[in-house]
Coordinates of C-alpha atoms and ligand atoms in Angstrom, one line a residue:
M1 CA 0.0 0.0 0.0
H2 CA 1.2 3.5 -0.8
S3 CA 2.4 5.4 2.3
R4 CA -0.2 8.1 3.3
R5 CA 1.0 9.8 6.4
A6 CA 0.0 13.1 4.8
I7 CA -2.5 13.7 2.0
L8 CA -2.2 17.2 0.6
Y9 CA -5.2 18.7 -1.2
M10 CA -5.2 21.5 -3.6
P11 CA -8.0 22.9 -5.9
G12 CA -7.9 21.0 -9.1
D13 CA -8.0 24.2 -11.2
D14 CA -4.8 25.6 -9.6
R15 CA -1.9 24.5 -11.7
R16 CA 0.6 26.5 -9.6
K17 CA -0.4 24.6 -6.4
I18 CA -0.2 21.2 -8.2
E19 CA 3.3 22.1 -9.5
K20 CA 4.3 23.1 -6.0
A21 CA 2.9 19.9 -4.4
A22 CA 5.0 17.8 -6.8
T23 CA 8.2 19.2 -5.2
L24 CA 7.3 18.7 -1.5
G25 CA 8.1 15.0 -1.0
V26 CA 4.6 14.6 0.4
D27 CA 3.3 11.0 0.6
S28 CA 0.1 11.7 -1.3
I29 CA -1.2 14.6 -3.5
C30 CA -4.9 14.9 -3.9
M31 CA -6.0 17.1 -6.7
D32 CA -9.5 18.2 -5.8
L33 CA -12.6 18.4 -7.9
E34 CA -14.9 18.6 -4.9
D35 CA -15.2 21.4 -2.4
G36 CA -11.8 22.9 -3.1
T37 CA -13.0 23.8 -6.6
A38 CA -15.7 26.4 -7.2
I39 CA -19.0 25.2 -8.7
N40 CA -18.4 27.2 -11.9
R41 CA -14.8 25.7 -12.3
K42 CA -15.4 22.0 -12.3
A43 CA -14.8 21.5 -16.1
E44 CA -11.8 23.7 -16.0
A45 CA -10.4 21.8 -13.1
R46 CA -10.8 18.4 -14.9
A47 CA -8.8 19.8 -17.8
V48 CA -6.1 21.4 -15.6
I49 CA -5.6 18.1 -13.7
A50 CA -5.4 16.1 -16.9
Q51 CA -2.7 18.4 -18.3
A52 CA -0.7 18.4 -15.0
M53 CA -0.8 14.6 -14.9
R54 CA 0.6 14.5 -18.4
E55 CA 3.3 17.1 -17.9
L56 CA 4.6 16.9 -14.3
D57 CA 6.9 14.6 -12.5
F58 CA 5.3 13.7 -9.1
G59 CA 8.3 11.7 -7.9
D60 CA 7.3 9.2 -5.2
S61 CA 4.2 11.1 -4.3
E62 CA 0.9 9.3 -4.9
R63 CA -1.3 11.0 -7.6
C64 CA -4.8 11.0 -6.3
I65 CA -7.9 12.8 -7.8
R66 CA -10.9 13.6 -5.6
I67 CA -14.2 13.5 -7.5
N68 CA -17.5 15.0 -6.4
S69 CA -19.8 12.9 -4.2
I70 CA -22.2 10.3 -5.6
G71 CA -25.5 12.2 -6.3
S72 CA -23.9 15.5 -6.8
G73 CA -24.5 15.2 -10.6
W74 CA -20.8 15.7 -11.4
E75 CA -19.6 12.3 -10.3
A76 CA -19.8 10.4 -13.6
D77 CA -18.0 13.1 -15.6
D78 CA -15.4 13.6 -12.8
L79 CA -14.7 9.9 -12.7
A80 CA -14.4 9.5 -16.5
A81 CA -12.0 12.5 -16.7
A82 CA -10.0 11.3 -13.7
L83 CA -9.6 7.8 -15.1
E84 CA -8.4 9.2 -18.4
A85 CA -5.6 10.9 -16.4
R86 CA -4.5 7.5 -15.0
P87 CA -4.2 8.4 -11.4
D88 CA -2.8 6.1 -8.7
S89 CA -6.0 6.5 -6.8
I90 CA -9.5 8.0 -6.8
A91 CA -10.9 9.7 -3.6
V92 CA -14.6 9.7 -3.2
P93 CA -16.1 12.2 -0.7
K94 CA -19.2 11.9 1.6
V95 CA -19.6 8.1 1.2
E96 CA -22.7 6.8 3.1
S97 CA -23.2 3.3 1.8
P98 CA -21.3 0.2 0.5
E99 CA -23.2 0.6 -2.8
Q100 CA -21.6 3.9 -3.4
V101 CA -18.2 2.3 -3.1
T102 CA -19.0 -0.5 -5.4
W103 CA -20.5 1.9 -7.9
V104 CA -17.2 3.7 -8.2
S105 CA -15.1 0.5 -8.0
S106 CA -17.0 -1.2 -10.8
R107 CA -16.6 1.8 -13.1
I108 CA -12.9 1.8 -12.4
E109 CA -12.8 -2.0 -13.1
S110 CA -14.5 -1.5 -16.5
Y111 CA -12.0 1.2 -17.3
E112 CA -9.1 -1.1 -16.3
L113 CA -10.5 -4.0 -18.3
S114 CA -11.2 -2.0 -21.5
H115 CA -7.7 -0.4 -21.4
G116 CA -5.7 -3.6 -20.6
L117 CA -4.6 -2.2 -17.2
P118 CA -4.0 -4.5 -14.2
L119 CA -7.2 -5.1 -12.3
G120 CA -7.3 -3.3 -9.0
G121 CA -4.3 -1.2 -9.9
I122 CA -6.1 2.1 -9.5
R123 CA -6.8 2.3 -5.7
M124 CA -9.7 3.9 -3.9
I125 CA -9.8 6.2 -0.9
I126 CA -13.1 7.2 0.6
L127 CA -14.2 10.0 2.9
V128 CA -16.7 9.2 5.6
E129 CA -17.9 12.5 7.0
T130 CA -21.6 12.4 7.6
A131 CA -23.8 10.9 10.3
R132 CA -25.1 8.2 7.9
G133 CA -21.6 7.4 6.8
I134 CA -20.4 6.8 10.4
L135 CA -23.5 4.7 11.1
N136 CA -22.8 2.5 8.0
L137 CA -19.0 2.2 8.5
K138 CA -19.3 -1.5 9.3
E139 CA -20.7 -2.3 5.8
I140 CA -18.6 0.4 4.0
A141 CA -15.2 -0.6 5.3
G142 CA -15.4 -4.2 4.1
S143 CA -17.3 -3.5 0.8
D144 CA -14.5 -3.6 -1.8
K145 CA -10.9 -4.9 -2.2
R146 CA -9.9 -1.8 -4.1
L147 CA -10.3 0.2 -0.9
D148 CA -7.0 1.3 0.7
A149 CA -8.0 4.0 3.2
I150 CA -10.9 5.8 4.9
I151 CA -10.5 9.5 5.5
F152 CA -12.6 11.2 8.3
G153 CA -13.8 14.6 7.3
G154 CA -14.2 16.6 10.6
E155 CA -15.7 19.8 9.2
D156 CA -18.3 18.0 7.1
F157 CA -19.2 15.7 10.0
A158 CA -19.6 18.6 12.4
A159 CA -21.9 20.2 9.9
S160 CA -23.8 17.0 9.5
V161 CA -24.6 16.5 13.2
G162 CA -24.7 20.2 14.1
A163 CA -21.6 20.1 16.4
T164 CA -19.5 23.1 17.2
R165 CA -15.8 22.6 16.3
T166 CA -13.4 23.1 19.2
K167 CA -9.6 22.9 19.5
D168 CA -9.5 19.6 21.3
A169 CA -12.1 18.1 18.9
L170 CA -14.0 16.3 21.7
E171 CA -17.2 16.7 19.6
L172 CA -15.5 14.4 16.9
L173 CA -14.1 11.8 19.2
Y174 CA -16.8 9.1 18.8
A175 CA -16.7 9.4 15.0
R176 CA -12.9 9.5 14.9
E177 CA -12.7 6.3 17.0
S178 CA -15.3 4.7 14.8
V179 CA -13.2 5.3 11.7
V180 CA -10.1 4.0 13.3
T181 CA -11.9 0.9 14.5
A182 CA -13.5 0.1 11.1
C183 CA -10.1 0.6 9.4
A184 CA -8.3 -1.7 11.8
A185 CA -10.9 -4.3 11.3
Y186 CA -10.4 -4.3 7.6
D187 CA -6.7 -3.5 7.3
L188 CA -7.3 0.0 5.9
Q189 CA -5.3 3.2 6.5
A190 CA -7.2 5.7 8.7
I191 CA -6.7 9.3 7.8
D192 CA -7.6 12.1 10.3
I193 CA -9.1 15.5 10.1
V194 CA -7.7 18.7 8.5
T195 CA -6.2 21.4 10.8
I196 CA -7.7 24.4 8.9
D197 CA -5.7 27.0 10.9
F198 CA -2.6 26.3 8.7
K199 CA -0.5 29.1 10.2
D200 CA -0.6 27.5 13.7
L201 CA 2.0 24.7 13.4
D202 CA 2.0 24.1 17.2
A203 CA -1.7 23.3 17.1
L204 CA -1.1 21.2 14.0
R205 CA 1.6 19.1 15.8
A206 CA -0.6 18.6 18.8
E207 CA -3.6 17.6 16.7
S208 CA -1.4 15.2 14.6
E209 CA 0.0 13.6 17.7
A210 CA -3.4 13.2 19.2
G211 CA -4.6 11.6 16.0
A212 CA -1.7 9.2 15.9
R213 CA -2.4 8.2 19.6
L214 CA -6.0 7.4 18.6
G215 CA -4.7 5.0 16.0
F216 CA -4.9 7.1 12.8
T217 CA -2.1 6.3 10.3
G218 CA -2.2 9.7 8.6
K219 CA -3.8 13.1 8.3
Q220 CA -5.3 15.4 5.6
I221 CA -3.4 18.6 5.0
I222 CA -4.0 21.8 3.0
H223 CA -0.8 23.7 3.0
P224 CA 2.9 23.0 2.2
A225 CA 4.0 24.1 5.7
Q226 CA 2.0 21.2 7.1
V227 CA 3.9 18.4 5.2
G228 CA 6.9 18.1 7.5
P229 CA 5.2 18.2 11.0
V230 CA 2.4 15.8 9.9
Q231 CA 4.7 13.2 8.2
A232 CA 6.9 13.4 11.3
A233 CA 4.0 12.9 13.7
F234 CA 2.9 9.7 11.8
T235 CA 6.3 8.2 11.7
P236 CA 7.2 6.3 14.9
S237 CA 10.1 8.0 16.7
N238 CA 13.5 6.2 17.1
E239 CA 12.7 5.7 20.8
A240 CA 9.3 4.1 20.0
I241 CA 10.9 1.8 17.5
A242 CA 13.8 0.8 19.8
Y243 CA 11.3 0.0 22.6
A244 CA 9.0 -1.9 20.2
R245 CA 12.0 -4.0 19.1
R246 CA 12.8 -4.8 22.8
V247 CA 9.3 -5.8 23.4
V248 CA 9.3 -8.2 20.4
E249 CA 12.7 -9.7 21.4
T250 CA 11.9 -10.1 25.1
F251 CA 8.5 -11.5 24.4
E252 CA 9.9 -14.3 22.3
A253 CA 12.5 -15.1 25.0
N254 CA 9.8 -15.1 27.8
Q255 CA 7.4 -17.3 25.7
K256 CA 10.2 -19.9 25.4
E257 CA 10.5 -19.9 29.1
G258 CA 6.8 -20.5 29.4
K259 CA 5.9 -16.9 30.5
G260 CA 2.9 -15.2 28.8
A261 CA 3.3 -12.1 31.0
Y262 CA 6.5 -10.6 32.3
A263 CA 8.0 -7.3 33.4
L264 CA 10.0 -4.9 31.3
D265 CA 11.2 -1.6 32.8
G266 CA 8.7 -2.0 35.6
K267 CA 5.7 -2.5 33.2
M268 CA 3.7 -5.6 32.5
I269 CA 4.1 -7.0 28.9
D270 CA 1.7 -9.6 27.4
M271 CA 0.1 -10.4 24.1
P272 CA -1.7 -7.1 23.4
L273 CA 1.4 -5.1 24.1
L274 CA 3.3 -7.3 21.7
K275 CA 0.7 -6.7 19.0
N276 CA 0.9 -3.0 19.6
A277 CA 4.7 -3.1 19.3
Q278 CA 4.4 -5.0 16.0
K279 CA 2.1 -2.2 14.7
V280 CA 4.7 0.4 15.6
L281 CA 7.3 -1.6 13.6
D282 CA 4.9 -2.0 10.7
R283 CA 4.3 1.7 10.6
A284 CA 8.0 2.4 10.8
Q285 CA 8.6 0.1 7.9
A286 CA 5.8 1.7 5.9
A287 CA 7.4 5.1 6.5
G288 CA 10.7 3.7 5.2
K289 CA 12.4 3.6 8.6
Ligands
LIG1 N1 -0.8 22.8 -2.3 C1 0.3 23.2 -3.0 N2 0.8 24.4 -2.8 C2 0.1 25.2 -2.0 C3 -1.0 24.9 -1.3 C4 -1.5 23.6 -1.4 N3 -2.6 23.1 -0.8 N4 -1.4 25.9 -0.5 C5 -0.6 26.9 -0.7 N5 0.4 26.5 -1.6 C6 1.5 27.3 -2.1 C7 1.0 28.7 -2.6 O1 0.7 28.5 -4.0 C8 2.3 29.5 -2.4 O2 3.2 29.2 -3.4 P1 4.0 30.3 -4.2 O3 4.5 31.3 -3.2 O4 5.0 29.6 -5.0 O5 2.9 31.0 -5.0 C9 2.8 28.9 -1.1 O6 2.3 27.6 -1.0 C10 2.4 29.7 0.1 O7 1.0 29.8 0.2 P2 0.3 30.8 1.1 O8 0.4 32.2 0.6 O9 0.8 30.7 2.5 O10 -1.2 30.3 1.1 P3 -2.4 30.9 0.2 O11 -2.9 32.1 1.0 O12 -2.0 31.1 -1.2 O13 -3.5 29.8 0.2 C11 -5.1 28.3 1.0 C12 -4.1 29.4 1.4 C13 -5.8 27.7 2.3 C14 -6.2 28.9 0.1 C15 -4.4 27.2 0.3 O14 -3.4 26.7 1.1 C16 -5.2 26.1 -0.3 O15 -5.8 26.3 -1.4 N6 -5.3 24.9 0.3 C17 -6.0 23.8 -0.2 C18 -7.5 24.0 0.0 C19 -8.3 22.8 -0.5 O16 -7.9 22.1 -1.4 N7 -9.4 22.5 0.2 C20 -10.2 21.4 -0.1 C21 -9.9 20.2 0.7 S1 -10.1 20.3 2.4
LIG2 MG1 -15.2 17.5 3.0

């Protein structure tokens, strides 16, 4: 799976920002046809993205295109145009049912089949960001093999339930944990909320670390200054990696001696802590560490 510690959005009609994004070393670049693009610029944005995809070198960054939501009236034209640009993945916003996932996936499959492309090569990322979406997560998360990640959209969710956004995001906690849980159950990446106050990098760091502690594997971002802090927050630290290695090593040794639980640095270690240590090492590896 492509690493997605940070997914950077930019309006699809903004060539300058797409060019800039390609130079930042960000894990994933999401060229947006949805809310980042004005209603009267959708066709222009499709054309700008297509040209940028032909002309630019995106390096190791994933090239993702976000279409408009199913039912918006733009989704079919967006998807057709996006597929012609041969992206690495398609992002679908405001997903509320498994049928919406399979609707997109089957269209991608038809495209792959008719163009001799490897089946399942174009990946899918979905946004779950409404009350209905959160309620239907169980069915949505396991609905299609093409699915790599679920993004939680905090601002849309707050609007959907009538919550007031706050700095500590307590009003989003239930939905954030629901997304993390559904993703863990189906081996998907879980991508956290945007910090819209892009000038406040301390707030960004705090929110990123809080998301990582909840179990998110990455975060959506909207500005170049957010790339470094966010990718760092979703990369396990050297100390965390060293500790995880010690847990794995000592666990094996203790198992051989017939001990399921033992003490390490004054703390009890047993199977769940081993699994958690393994997750840290998996994430370190995914981040190229
Ligand atoms: N991707 C790539 N480059 C970006 C960028 C982004 N999301 N946001 C800003 N930049 C570039 C600017 O073009 C500028 O580059 P330049 O100096 O070479 O022209 C540089 O970074 C500094 O930008 P800055 O002046 O600080 O920001 P701004 O006032 O131009 O833009 C926003 C602020 C919020 C409008 C802009 O960051 C943005 O469009 N973000 C994405 C919004 C979006 O897609 N929303 C929908 C999904 S949530
Ligand atoms: Mg949104």
